[in-house]
Amino acid sequence: MTNPHSSRRKDPNLRATINDIQASISSITKKSQLYELVLKKLCELTESPNGFVLELSADREKHDHLMCNHFFPPPNAETTPSTPTLFEIPITSITYEICRAMARNRPTVLSSDCRSQMQNTNTLLRDLSQVIVIPLPMGLNQHVALCIANAEKPYHSELAKRIWPLLSICASIHRILENKQPLTSQDKRLLMEKDTWRDNFSKLEFVSPIGMVTLNSEQTIVRANPAAESIFGFDSTSLREMTFNQIVPERFRNEHKTQTLNLHAGHQSHDETIVVQGKRSNGELIPLELSTYHFSEYGQPRTMVLLRDSSDLRSAQARNKTELQRFRVLADLSPMGILQTDENWRTSYVNQRWLQITGIQEDDIRGLNWSRILHQEDAEEILSALHESLSQGKEFRRDYRILHADKPLTWVQLHARPLYNSDGDISGFLSTLTDNSYYHESEQKLRELAEQDPLTGLANRILFNDRLIHALKRLDRHGSLALLALDLDGFKNINDTLGHDVGDEMLKQVSTRVQSCVRQEDTVARLGGDEFMILLEDMQDAMTAAAIAEGILRVLEKPFNLGAQEVYISTSIGICFALGGSKTNAKTLLKQADMALYRAKDAGRNNFQYFSPELEKASKNKLELSNSLHMAISNSEFEVYFQPQAEVASGTIIGFEALLRWRHPKRGLLSPTEFIHLLEESGLVNSVSRWTFHVCLQNLRRWIDQKIVTPDTVMSVNISPLQFHDPVLVTSIEGAIRDAGLRGDNVVVEITETTLLQDHEQTRLALEQIKRLGVRVALDDFGTGYSSLSFLKKYPIDIIKIDRSFIKDMLIDKEDAAIVKAVIALAESLNMEVIAEGVDCHPILARLADWSCENYQGYYLNKPMSATETKRFLDNSSDGSSIPSCEAVS
């Protein structure tokens, strides 16, 4: 709040206004005269053309109305005779804005909505372009506000600070008018004096947070300040009609006269308070702290009673007691030790958990004994660092060792924070203690795990990478290095069939054998699973790496004794090199070694292969194809080609084999060998296969309808081994047959011998479900796999297809000829059909006829063709003259 004295000195217009009011005091006998005078002077001071006074009605029957009166300029009775100079404004949700400002004693610039409602209330308030409401400091339930309006400059709530001296003298005159009417000459003289004691005392009463009640000699209240009104819940008018005994009830007769208000009572002094019980307007009893001061006013004895509501203090003391009790319970239940010290670092509080962690008794921790448990090697450093941190007002957190009576060396973490007294000086510290032994032991184990494989004891991935990076930094001085990537062949099958315990034992034995093949300075690491890596430094030539790789292959070929059984396994090895002066890094070398490893696996396993730039190029090519494969379906880049199948004897077309092609936008037409494995790896093989079934069977339906093939013509479609894991495989085949309007015997599914080796039972069940549809099953590339002849009996096979590798050399290779004859005879004995693949000349076809082979396919008949080309081929051969057969060429 702005100092009123300095405001007057800085504002001559305000000083002149106050002087004018003081000069007019002698003529003021009632409040209406005071309001009209102050309102007029305030409008002149602020250059406001309009003004009025608002009073919140004290009438209980009109508690929801504002009284509007004392207009400036006064209404012209001649021009508006019917307009009263006082009217009521109902309090609505909008005019509540005015009431809130008056209740909070805060100046408020009214909103446009509020001004609009006031204008609608009475014509005297029309044309209000802007209004500021300035409450007078009258006290509790004395709500009067001066309102000025329509100044050219916008109003601001800071205006109240400027005119505070004017408001203050108005409030002082108002209080005197309420207490004594009319003003005595002495009152007027005192009010006319500059900075009178009454002016200052009135201001003190108004702003004081302590209740101030002035009593006369009869203990009747003659004045009460707003704080007192707030304490007791009465307004000043009501309080002036009461005795002190009504707001502070006596416990016994004449207690106030003999004790509470007695000037000569033993407890009375200017700085001493007594505790009494006050009574609020609602009957509630509240604790009060009371002190008294006796003085004279207008020649009459007065007693000033100073009152402070101690309810909050007592509540705070009760809460403090509860919180202290809660703190002690929580401290004892806390998993952390808690220690508090005084300014000399002597123990002032310790909980049970601290004692448990440190292993000492409460009597033994008094004084500075809490610090004696520190390990002698840590004590000096810890205490010094603790003192330095706390003296600078900082937190302290540190791990250190302590000496525990019943345990080995114990690690703890101390977390301390300084405490301060009311003067801001450090008065000790509060600290927590946590048993950190487990974390330190875990950290030690983690350090070991960070460098060592827990199963085999070999270096792990982290240590191996560190050594590889270090070796690359020394490469210029030490010639070259080699990296060998090892992966066990078929290890997953051993884990799945014999169990992980047996698999772990094998990994241990493998690591031992591999270590026996390398030099002492070489690093052997297990990166995870059955993946091993060997770092060979100081290589003189590539033959050293080859010799080590050959040695590893030999030692791993020997059987492993795992419990009561012998198990055989082999490994595939990829090798890459780094030479001095080459710009390579660890990541690149590991990638190259992995590429070489996969090349070894593709080459038949149980061998080693070197990395080469061509290998990297092939790997990039595979990656590019794999990435573009996902867009091939949505871009309709797949096509189905058809290779005719015919009878050997007559040349009659009996069916077609559907062959998938990918018309790559950049690489042209790709055969299945270039992308089928990518389809399987990406998981797209199922959706592509369903599309293939749909397209090829729709074409067959069309050719049958066009009568260029017979209704019993079949369509053979290849199925990947992975498709037997597709739960909707059989349903999708059935749906494709139904959609094309074909029978089950129009369809043949072709599988390879590799399929029969994977998950026998699931494959058998799927094939039996396919057979129930009337679909026949063909075994493709027979003789090239590893399956036994018993599979022909175990699985529902209808057709055997002899692989082209036996057909192409059967005329010059006796072994191939014998195999072909044997397969034909075997199929005949098992009542199965035979189709010879890869027939590309008449002599081979004639020999197959001699051996009673039924059907064939190959370039001698025709190459695989698109659907359009196939239709043209069938149209041209409708008479059978263009179909090669044994009869046609004989």
mmCIF file of N, CA, C and O in Angstrom, residues 460-541:
data_model
loop_
_atom_site.group_PDB
_atom_site.id
_atom_site.type_symbol
_atom_site.label_atom_id
_atom_site.label_comp_id
_atom_site.label_asym_id
_atom_site.label_seq_id
_atom_site.Cartn_x
_atom_site.Cartn_y
_atom_site.Cartn_z
ATOM 1 N N ASN A 460 33.059 -63.115 -23.740
ATOM 2 C CA ASN A 460 31.725 -62.888 -24.292
ATOM 3 C C ASN A 460 31.772 -61.781 -25.342
ATOM 4 O O ASN A 460 32.843 -61.303 -25.714
ATOM 5 N N ARG A 461 30.621 -61.377 -25.803
ATOM 6 C CA ARG A 461 30.557 -60.431 -26.914
ATOM 7 C C ARG A 461 31.229 -59.099 -26.580
ATOM 8 O O ARG A 461 31.953 -58.534 -27.409
ATOM 9 N N ILE A 462 30.993 -58.604 -25.355
ATOM 10 C CA ILE A 462 31.549 -57.289 -24.995
ATOM 11 C C ILE A 462 33.072 -57.326 -24.985
ATOM 12 O O ILE A 462 33.743 -56.463 -25.573
ATOM 13 N N LEU A 463 33.644 -58.333 -24.315
ATOM 14 C CA LEU A 463 35.103 -58.432 -24.257
ATOM 15 C C LEU A 463 35.677 -58.680 -25.642
ATOM 16 O O LEU A 463 36.732 -58.131 -25.993
ATOM 17 N N PHE A 464 35.000 -59.510 -26.424
ATOM 18 C CA PHE A 464 35.513 -59.793 -27.772
ATOM 19 C C PHE A 464 35.541 -58.525 -28.618
ATOM 20 O O PHE A 464 36.515 -58.263 -29.331
ATOM 21 N N ASN A 465 34.486 -57.722 -28.555
ATOM 22 C CA ASN A 465 34.461 -56.466 -29.324
ATOM 23 C C ASN A 465 35.578 -55.529 -28.882
ATOM 24 O O ASN A 465 36.219 -54.873 -29.717
ATOM 25 N N ASP A 466 35.830 -55.456 -27.571
ATOM 26 C CA ASP A 466 36.923 -54.619 -27.077
ATOM 27 C C ASP A 466 38.264 -55.081 -27.630
ATOM 28 O O ASP A 466 39.096 -54.277 -28.064
ATOM 29 N N ARG A 467 38.506 -56.401 -27.614
ATOM 30 C CA ARG A 467 39.775 -56.923 -28.119
ATOM 31 C C ARG A 467 39.905 -56.740 -29.632
ATOM 32 O O ARG A 467 41.006 -56.478 -30.138
ATOM 33 N N LEU A 468 38.794 -56.874 -30.348
ATOM 34 C CA LEU A 468 38.847 -56.679 -31.796
ATOM 35 C C LEU A 468 39.172 -55.225 -32.132
ATOM 36 O O LEU A 468 39.996 -54.953 -33.018
ATOM 37 N N ILE A 469 38.536 -54.293 -31.439
ATOM 38 C CA ILE A 469 38.825 -52.869 -31.675
ATOM 39 C C ILE A 469 40.285 -52.563 -31.342
ATOM 40 O O ILE A 469 40.975 -51.842 -32.079
ATOM 41 N N HIS A 470 40.770 -53.143 -30.227
ATOM 42 C CA HIS A 470 42.165 -52.926 -29.843
ATOM 43 C C HIS A 470 43.111 -53.521 -30.883
ATOM 44 O O HIS A 470 44.133 -52.909 -31.229
ATOM 45 N N ALA A 471 42.779 -54.700 -31.414
ATOM 46 C CA ALA A 471 43.628 -55.343 -32.423
ATOM 47 C C ALA A 471 43.665 -54.516 -33.711
ATOM 48 O O ALA A 471 44.716 -54.415 -34.367
ATOM 49 N N LEU A 472 42.526 -53.908 -34.077
ATOM 50 C CA LEU A 472 42.499 -53.086 -35.291
ATOM 51 C C LEU A 472 43.366 -51.837 -35.137
ATOM 52 O O LEU A 472 43.974 -51.373 -36.108
ATOM 53 N N LYS A 473 43.451 -51.294 -33.911
ATOM 54 C CA LYS A 473 44.303 -50.123 -33.684
ATOM 55 C C LYS A 473 45.777 -50.476 -33.829
ATOM 56 O O LYS A 473 46.592 -49.628 -34.202
ATOM 57 N N ARG A 474 46.147 -51.739 -33.533
ATOM 58 C CA ARG A 474 47.542 -52.164 -33.621
ATOM 59 C C ARG A 474 47.874 -52.801 -34.967
ATOM 60 O O ARG A 474 48.956 -53.338 -35.157
ATOM 61 N N LEU A 475 46.928 -52.756 -35.899
ATOM 62 C CA LEU A 475 47.059 -53.510 -37.141
ATOM 63 C C LEU A 475 48.267 -53.074 -37.969
ATOM 64 O O LEU A 475 48.958 -53.911 -38.569
ATOM 65 N N ASP A 476 48.549 -51.775 -37.989
ATOM 66 C CA ASP A 476 49.668 -51.290 -38.808
ATOM 67 C C ASP A 476 51.001 -51.829 -38.316
ATOM 68 O O ASP A 476 51.945 -52.001 -39.101
ATOM 69 N N ARG A 477 51.113 -52.121 -37.028
ATOM 70 C CA ARG A 477 52.383 -52.622 -36.472
ATOM 71 C C ARG A 477 52.454 -54.134 -36.442
ATOM 72 O O ARG A 477 53.538 -54.700 -36.311
ATOM 73 N N HIS A 478 51.328 -54.801 -36.534
ATOM 74 C CA HIS A 478 51.325 -56.247 -36.353
ATOM 75 C C HIS A 478 50.822 -56.999 -37.582
ATOM 76 O O HIS A 478 50.322 -58.111 -37.463
ATOM 77 N N GLY A 479 50.905 -56.408 -38.730
ATOM 78 C CA GLY A 479 50.636 -57.136 -39.965
ATOM 79 C C GLY A 479 49.170 -57.270 -40.288
ATOM 80 O O GLY A 479 48.560 -56.362 -40.840
ATOM 81 N N SER A 480 48.558 -58.377 -39.927
ATOM 82 C CA SER A 480 47.179 -58.643 -40.304
ATOM 83 C C SER A 480 46.487 -59.454 -39.214
ATOM 84 O O SER A 480 47.143 -59.974 -38.302
ATOM 85 N N LEU A 481 45.179 -59.568 -39.342
ATOM 86 C CA LEU A 481 44.408 -60.401 -38.423
ATOM 87 C C LEU A 481 43.328 -61.132 -39.205
ATOM 88 O O LEU A 481 42.961 -60.734 -40.328
ATOM 89 N N ALA A 482 42.841 -62.197 -38.607
ATOM 90 C CA ALA A 482 41.768 -62.976 -39.221
ATOM 91 C C ALA A 482 40.638 -63.150 -38.218
ATOM 92 O O ALA A 482 40.868 -63.202 -37.005
ATOM 93 N N LEU A 483 39.439 -63.211 -38.745
ATOM 94 C CA LEU A 483 38.250 -63.399 -37.929
ATOM 95 C C LEU A 483 37.537 -64.650 -38.422
ATOM 96 O O LEU A 483 37.246 -64.781 -39.610
ATOM 97 N N LEU A 484 37.286 -65.588 -37.505
ATOM 98 C CA LEU A 484 36.596 -66.825 -37.839
ATOM 99 C C LEU A 484 35.248 -66.846 -37.129
ATOM 100 O O LEU A 484 35.190 -66.731 -35.903
ATOM 101 N N ALA A 485 34.156 -66.959 -37.894
ATOM 102 C CA ALA A 485 32.815 -67.079 -37.330
ATOM 103 C C ALA A 485 32.375 -68.532 -37.422
ATOM 104 O O ALA A 485 32.405 -69.129 -38.500
ATOM 105 N N LEU A 486 31.995 -69.140 -36.262
ATOM 106 C CA LEU A 486 31.601 -70.545 -36.209
ATOM 107 C C LEU A 486 30.143 -70.665 -35.814
ATOM 108 O O LEU A 486 29.675 -69.937 -34.935
ATOM 109 N N ASP A 487 29.445 -71.598 -36.426
ATOM 110 C CA ASP A 487 28.074 -71.903 -36.062
ATOM 111 C C ASP A 487 27.882 -73.413 -36.152
ATOM 112 O O ASP A 487 28.219 -74.023 -37.173
ATOM 113 N N LEU A 488 27.361 -74.026 -35.091
ATOM 114 C CA LEU A 488 27.207 -75.484 -35.063
ATOM 115 C C LEU A 488 26.056 -75.904 -35.957
ATOM 116 O O LEU A 488 24.972 -75.313 -35.913
ATOM 117 N N ASP A 489 26.278 -76.943 -36.753
ATOM 118 C CA ASP A 489 25.261 -77.446 -37.675
ATOM 119 C C ASP A 489 24.299 -78.368 -36.930
ATOM 120 O O ASP A 489 24.709 -79.363 -36.332
ATOM 121 N N GLY A 490 23.017 -78.042 -36.977
ATOM 122 C CA GLY A 490 22.006 -78.901 -36.373
ATOM 123 C C GLY A 490 21.946 -78.837 -34.866
ATOM 124 O O GLY A 490 21.368 -79.735 -34.232
ATOM 125 N N PHE A 491 22.501 -77.798 -34.263
ATOM 126 C CA PHE A 491 22.501 -77.721 -32.799
ATOM 127 C C PHE A 491 21.082 -77.558 -32.255
ATOM 128 O O PHE A 491 20.747 -78.084 -31.195
ATOM 129 N N LYS A 492 20.218 -76.840 -32.976
ATOM 130 C CA LYS A 492 18.840 -76.639 -32.517
ATOM 131 C C LYS A 492 18.124 -77.977 -32.366
ATOM 132 O O LYS A 492 17.361 -78.188 -31.409
ATOM 133 N N ASN A 493 18.383 -78.894 -33.289
ATOM 134 C CA ASN A 493 17.739 -80.201 -33.217
ATOM 135 C C ASN A 493 18.176 -80.964 -31.964
ATOM 136 O O ASN A 493 17.380 -81.651 -31.322
ATOM 137 N N ILE A 494 19.451 -80.821 -31.597
ATOM 138 C CA ILE A 494 19.951 -81.469 -30.379
ATOM 139 C C ILE A 494 19.291 -80.867 -29.153
ATOM 140 O O ILE A 494 18.855 -81.580 -28.237
ATOM 141 N N ASN A 495 19.167 -79.558 -29.122
ATOM 142 C CA ASN A 495 18.502 -78.884 -28.000
ATOM 143 C C ASN A 495 17.054 -79.316 -27.877
ATOM 144 O O ASN A 495 16.549 -79.567 -26.785
ATOM 145 N N ASP A 496 16.367 -79.404 -29.025
ATOM 146 C CA ASP A 496 14.934 -79.724 -29.004
ATOM 147 C C ASP A 496 14.675 -81.178 -28.634
ATOM 148 O O ASP A 496 13.676 -81.484 -27.964
ATOM 149 N N THR A 497 15.546 -82.085 -29.070
ATOM 150 C CA THR A 497 15.300 -83.518 -28.850
ATOM 151 C C THR A 497 15.898 -84.028 -27.545
ATOM 152 O O THR A 497 15.292 -84.855 -26.858
ATOM 153 N N LEU A 498 17.085 -83.554 -27.191
ATOM 154 C CA LEU A 498 17.776 -84.075 -26.008
ATOM 155 C C LEU A 498 17.646 -83.158 -24.795
ATOM 156 O O LEU A 498 17.991 -83.566 -23.684
ATOM 157 N N GLY A 499 17.206 -81.927 -24.999
ATOM 158 C CA GLY A 499 17.031 -81.005 -23.881
ATOM 159 C C GLY A 499 18.167 -80.008 -23.784
ATOM 160 O O GLY A 499 19.274 -80.220 -24.285
ATOM 161 N N HIS A 500 17.864 -78.890 -23.114
ATOM 162 C CA HIS A 500 18.851 -77.801 -23.017
ATOM 163 C C HIS A 500 20.024 -78.162 -22.122
ATOM 164 O O HIS A 500 21.136 -77.645 -22.315
ATOM 165 N N ASP A 501 19.826 -79.034 -21.149
ATOM 166 C CA ASP A 501 20.949 -79.436 -20.297
ATOM 167 C C ASP A 501 22.009 -80.140 -21.124
ATOM 168 O O ASP A 501 23.221 -79.888 -20.971
ATOM 169 N N VAL A 502 21.566 -81.049 -22.001
ATOM 170 C CA VAL A 502 22.505 -81.750 -22.885
ATOM 171 C C VAL A 502 23.146 -80.756 -23.843
ATOM 172 O O VAL A 502 24.344 -80.821 -24.124
ATOM 173 N N GLY A 503 22.340 -79.820 -24.353
ATOM 174 C CA GLY A 503 22.890 -78.802 -25.248
ATOM 175 C C GLY A 503 23.946 -77.958 -24.576
ATOM 176 O O GLY A 503 24.989 -77.651 -25.178
ATOM 177 N N ASP A 504 23.724 -77.564 -23.309
ATOM 178 C CA ASP A 504 24.723 -76.771 -22.579
ATOM 179 C C ASP A 504 26.012 -77.560 -22.390
ATOM 180 O O ASP A 504 27.119 -77.010 -22.516
ATOM 181 N N GLU A 505 25.894 -78.848 -22.086
ATOM 182 C CA GLU A 505 27.084 -79.680 -21.907
ATOM 183 C C GLU A 505 27.858 -79.781 -23.213
ATOM 184 O O GLU A 505 29.092 -79.743 -23.222
ATOM 185 N N MET A 506 27.146 -79.897 -24.321
ATOM 186 C CA MET A 506 27.838 -79.955 -25.617
ATOM 187 C C MET A 506 28.585 -78.658 -25.890
ATOM 188 O O MET A 506 29.716 -78.664 -26.383
ATOM 189 N N LEU A 507 27.949 -77.508 -25.576
ATOM 190 C CA LEU A 507 28.619 -76.216 -25.798
ATOM 191 C C LEU A 507 29.906 -76.120 -24.985
ATOM 192 O O LEU A 507 30.919 -75.570 -25.458
ATOM 193 N N LYS A 508 29.899 -76.649 -23.772
ATOM 194 C CA LYS A 508 31.120 -76.641 -22.961
ATOM 195 C C LYS A 508 32.218 -77.475 -23.621
ATOM 196 O O LYS A 508 33.374 -77.048 -23.698
ATOM 197 N N GLN A 509 31.849 -78.671 -24.101
ATOM 198 C CA GLN A 509 32.846 -79.533 -24.735
ATOM 199 C C GLN A 509 33.332 -78.931 -26.055
ATOM 200 O O GLN A 509 34.513 -79.043 -26.395
ATOM 201 N N VAL A 510 32.415 -78.295 -26.805
ATOM 202 C CA VAL A 510 32.821 -77.641 -28.048
ATOM 203 C C VAL A 510 33.840 -76.538 -27.765
ATOM 204 O O VAL A 510 34.862 -76.413 -28.463
ATOM 205 N N SER A 511 33.596 -75.737 -26.737
ATOM 206 C CA SER A 511 34.522 -74.650 -26.412
ATOM 207 C C SER A 511 35.900 -75.185 -26.041
ATOM 208 O O SER A 511 36.926 -74.611 -26.423
ATOM 209 N N THR A 512 35.926 -76.295 -25.322
ATOM 210 C CA THR A 512 37.206 -76.898 -24.950
ATOM 211 C C THR A 512 37.954 -77.377 -26.188
ATOM 212 O O THR A 512 39.178 -77.157 -26.333
ATOM 213 N N ARG A 513 37.261 -78.034 -27.111
ATOM 214 C CA ARG A 513 37.916 -78.541 -28.317
ATOM 215 C C ARG A 513 38.404 -77.409 -29.209
ATOM 216 O O ARG A 513 39.491 -77.483 -29.794
ATOM 217 N N VAL A 514 37.560 -76.351 -29.335
ATOM 218 C CA VAL A 514 37.972 -75.220 -30.178
ATOM 219 C C VAL A 514 39.206 -74.548 -29.597
ATOM 220 O O VAL A 514 40.151 -74.193 -30.329
ATOM 221 N N GLN A 515 39.265 -74.367 -28.278
ATOM 222 C CA GLN A 515 40.428 -73.736 -27.655
ATOM 223 C C GLN A 515 41.708 -74.544 -27.873
ATOM 224 O O GLN A 515 42.796 -73.975 -27.957
ATOM 225 N N SER A 516 41.578 -75.873 -28.008
ATOM 226 C CA SER A 516 42.764 -76.712 -28.237
ATOM 227 C C SER A 516 43.339 -76.522 -29.629
ATOM 228 O O SER A 516 44.474 -76.946 -29.891
ATOM 229 N N CYS A 517 42.575 -75.878 -30.525
ATOM 230 C CA CYS A 517 43.033 -75.710 -31.908
ATOM 231 C C CYS A 517 43.664 -74.350 -32.165
ATOM 232 O O CYS A 517 44.186 -74.118 -33.266
ATOM 233 N N VAL A 518 43.597 -73.440 -31.223
ATOM 234 C CA VAL A 518 44.111 -72.090 -31.458
ATOM 235 C C VAL A 518 45.370 -71.857 -30.638
ATOM 236 O O VAL A 518 45.719 -72.636 -29.748
ATOM 237 N N ARG A 519 46.021 -70.755 -30.943
ATOM 238 C CA ARG A 519 47.224 -70.374 -30.207
ATOM 239 C C ARG A 519 46.852 -69.704 -28.883
ATOM 240 O O ARG A 519 45.718 -69.271 -28.698
ATOM 241 N N GLN A 520 47.819 -69.603 -28.001
ATOM 242 C CA GLN A 520 47.557 -69.032 -26.681
ATOM 243 C C GLN A 520 47.156 -67.564 -26.772
ATOM 244 O O GLN A 520 46.342 -67.081 -25.982
ATOM 245 N N GLU A 521 47.742 -66.849 -27.741
ATOM 246 C CA GLU A 521 47.441 -65.421 -27.866
ATOM 247 C C GLU A 521 46.140 -65.144 -28.604
ATOM 248 O O GLU A 521 45.704 -63.986 -28.704
ATOM 249 N N ASP A 522 45.492 -66.155 -29.133
ATOM 250 C CA ASP A 522 44.235 -65.955 -29.851
ATOM 251 C C ASP A 522 43.062 -65.859 -28.866
ATOM 252 O O ASP A 522 43.126 -66.391 -27.765
ATOM 253 N N THR A 523 41.997 -65.220 -29.328
ATOM 254 C CA THR A 523 40.798 -65.044 -28.491
ATOM 255 C C THR A 523 39.651 -65.863 -29.054
ATOM 256 O O THR A 523 39.279 -65.713 -30.226
ATOM 257 N N VAL A 524 39.107 -66.732 -28.204
ATOM 258 C CA VAL A 524 37.909 -67.493 -28.565
ATOM 259 C C VAL A 524 36.752 -66.954 -27.729
ATOM 260 O O VAL A 524 36.858 -66.840 -26.511
ATOM 261 N N ALA A 525 35.631 -66.624 -28.378
ATOM 262 C CA ALA A 525 34.479 -66.028 -27.677
ATOM 263 C C ALA A 525 33.205 -66.751 -28.073
ATOM 264 O O ALA A 525 33.069 -67.246 -29.194
ATOM 265 N N ARG A 526 32.287 -66.811 -27.127
ATOM 266 C CA ARG A 526 30.930 -67.290 -27.425
ATOM 267 C C ARG A 526 30.019 -66.071 -27.383
ATOM 268 O O ARG A 526 29.841 -65.444 -26.339
ATOM 269 N N LEU A 527 29.436 -65.764 -28.551
ATOM 270 C CA LEU A 527 28.606 -64.565 -28.649
ATOM 271 C C LEU A 527 27.163 -64.813 -28.248
ATOM 272 O O LEU A 527 26.405 -63.872 -28.031
ATOM 273 N N GLY A 528 26.785 -66.083 -28.147
ATOM 274 C CA GLY A 528 25.411 -66.410 -27.779
ATOM 275 C C GLY A 528 24.957 -67.656 -28.503
ATOM 276 O O GLY A 528 25.331 -67.897 -29.655
ATOM 277 N N GLY A 529 24.141 -68.501 -27.844
ATOM 278 C CA GLY A 529 23.646 -69.718 -28.469
ATOM 279 C C GLY A 529 24.795 -70.611 -28.886
ATOM 280 O O GLY A 529 25.695 -70.927 -28.095
ATOM 281 N N ASP A 530 24.795 -71.044 -30.152
ATOM 282 C CA ASP A 530 25.878 -71.876 -30.673
ATOM 283 C C ASP A 530 26.778 -71.072 -31.600
ATOM 284 O O ASP A 530 27.416 -71.618 -32.498
ATOM 285 N N GLU A 531 26.838 -69.758 -31.385
ATOM 286 C CA GLU A 531 27.640 -68.867 -32.221
ATOM 287 C C GLU A 531 28.964 -68.544 -31.524
ATOM 288 O O GLU A 531 28.981 -67.992 -30.424
ATOM 289 N N PHE A 532 30.068 -68.899 -32.179
ATOM 290 C CA PHE A 532 31.405 -68.655 -31.646
ATOM 291 C C PHE A 532 32.171 -67.751 -32.604
ATOM 292 O O PHE A 532 31.876 -67.695 -33.800
ATOM 293 N N MET A 533 33.170 -67.062 -32.056
ATOM 294 C CA MET A 533 34.013 -66.190 -32.864
ATOM 295 C C MET A 533 35.454 -66.335 -32.391
ATOM 296 O O MET A 533 35.714 -66.449 -31.187
ATOM 297 N N ILE A 534 36.397 -66.351 -33.360
ATOM 298 C CA ILE A 534 37.828 -66.489 -33.037
ATOM 299 C C ILE A 534 38.570 -65.327 -33.656
ATOM 300 O O ILE A 534 38.388 -65.023 -34.846
ATOM 301 N N LEU A 535 39.398 -64.663 -32.846
ATOM 302 C CA LEU A 535 40.239 -63.566 -33.316
ATOM 303 C C LEU A 535 41.682 -64.047 -33.368
ATOM 304 O O LEU A 535 42.246 -64.442 -32.345
ATOM 305 N N LEU A 536 42.273 -64.018 -34.567
ATOM 306 C CA LEU A 536 43.667 -64.432 -34.770
ATOM 307 C C LEU A 536 44.476 -63.192 -35.102
ATOM 308 O O LEU A 536 44.253 -62.561 -36.150
ATOM 309 N N GLU A 537 45.402 -62.828 -34.225
ATOM 310 C CA GLU A 537 46.250 -61.658 -34.462
ATOM 311 C C GLU A 537 47.632 -62.089 -34.941
ATOM 312 O O GLU A 537 48.017 -63.261 -34.860
ATOM 313 N N ASP A 538 48.372 -61.079 -35.445
ATOM 314 C CA ASP A 538 49.752 -61.302 -35.915
ATOM 315 C C ASP A 538 49.808 -62.417 -36.947
ATOM 316 O O ASP A 538 50.663 -63.321 -36.893
ATOM 317 N N MET A 539 48.898 -62.375 -37.927
ATOM 318 C CA MET A 539 48.859 -63.394 -38.975
ATOM 319 C C MET A 539 49.972 -63.143 -39.987
ATOM 320 O O MET A 539 50.134 -62.037 -40.487
ATOM 321 N N GLN A 540 50.751 -64.194 -40.306
ATOM 322 C CA GLN A 540 51.797 -64.082 -41.306
ATOM 323 C C GLN A 540 51.244 -64.351 -42.705
ATOM 324 O O GLN A 540 51.671 -63.752 -43.674
ATOM 325 N N ASP A 541 50.307 -65.307 -42.807
ATOM 326 C CA ASP A 541 49.671 -65.590 -44.093
ATOM 327 C C ASP A 541 48.308 -66.217 -43.822
ATOM 328 O O ASP A 541 47.985 -66.588 -42.695
#
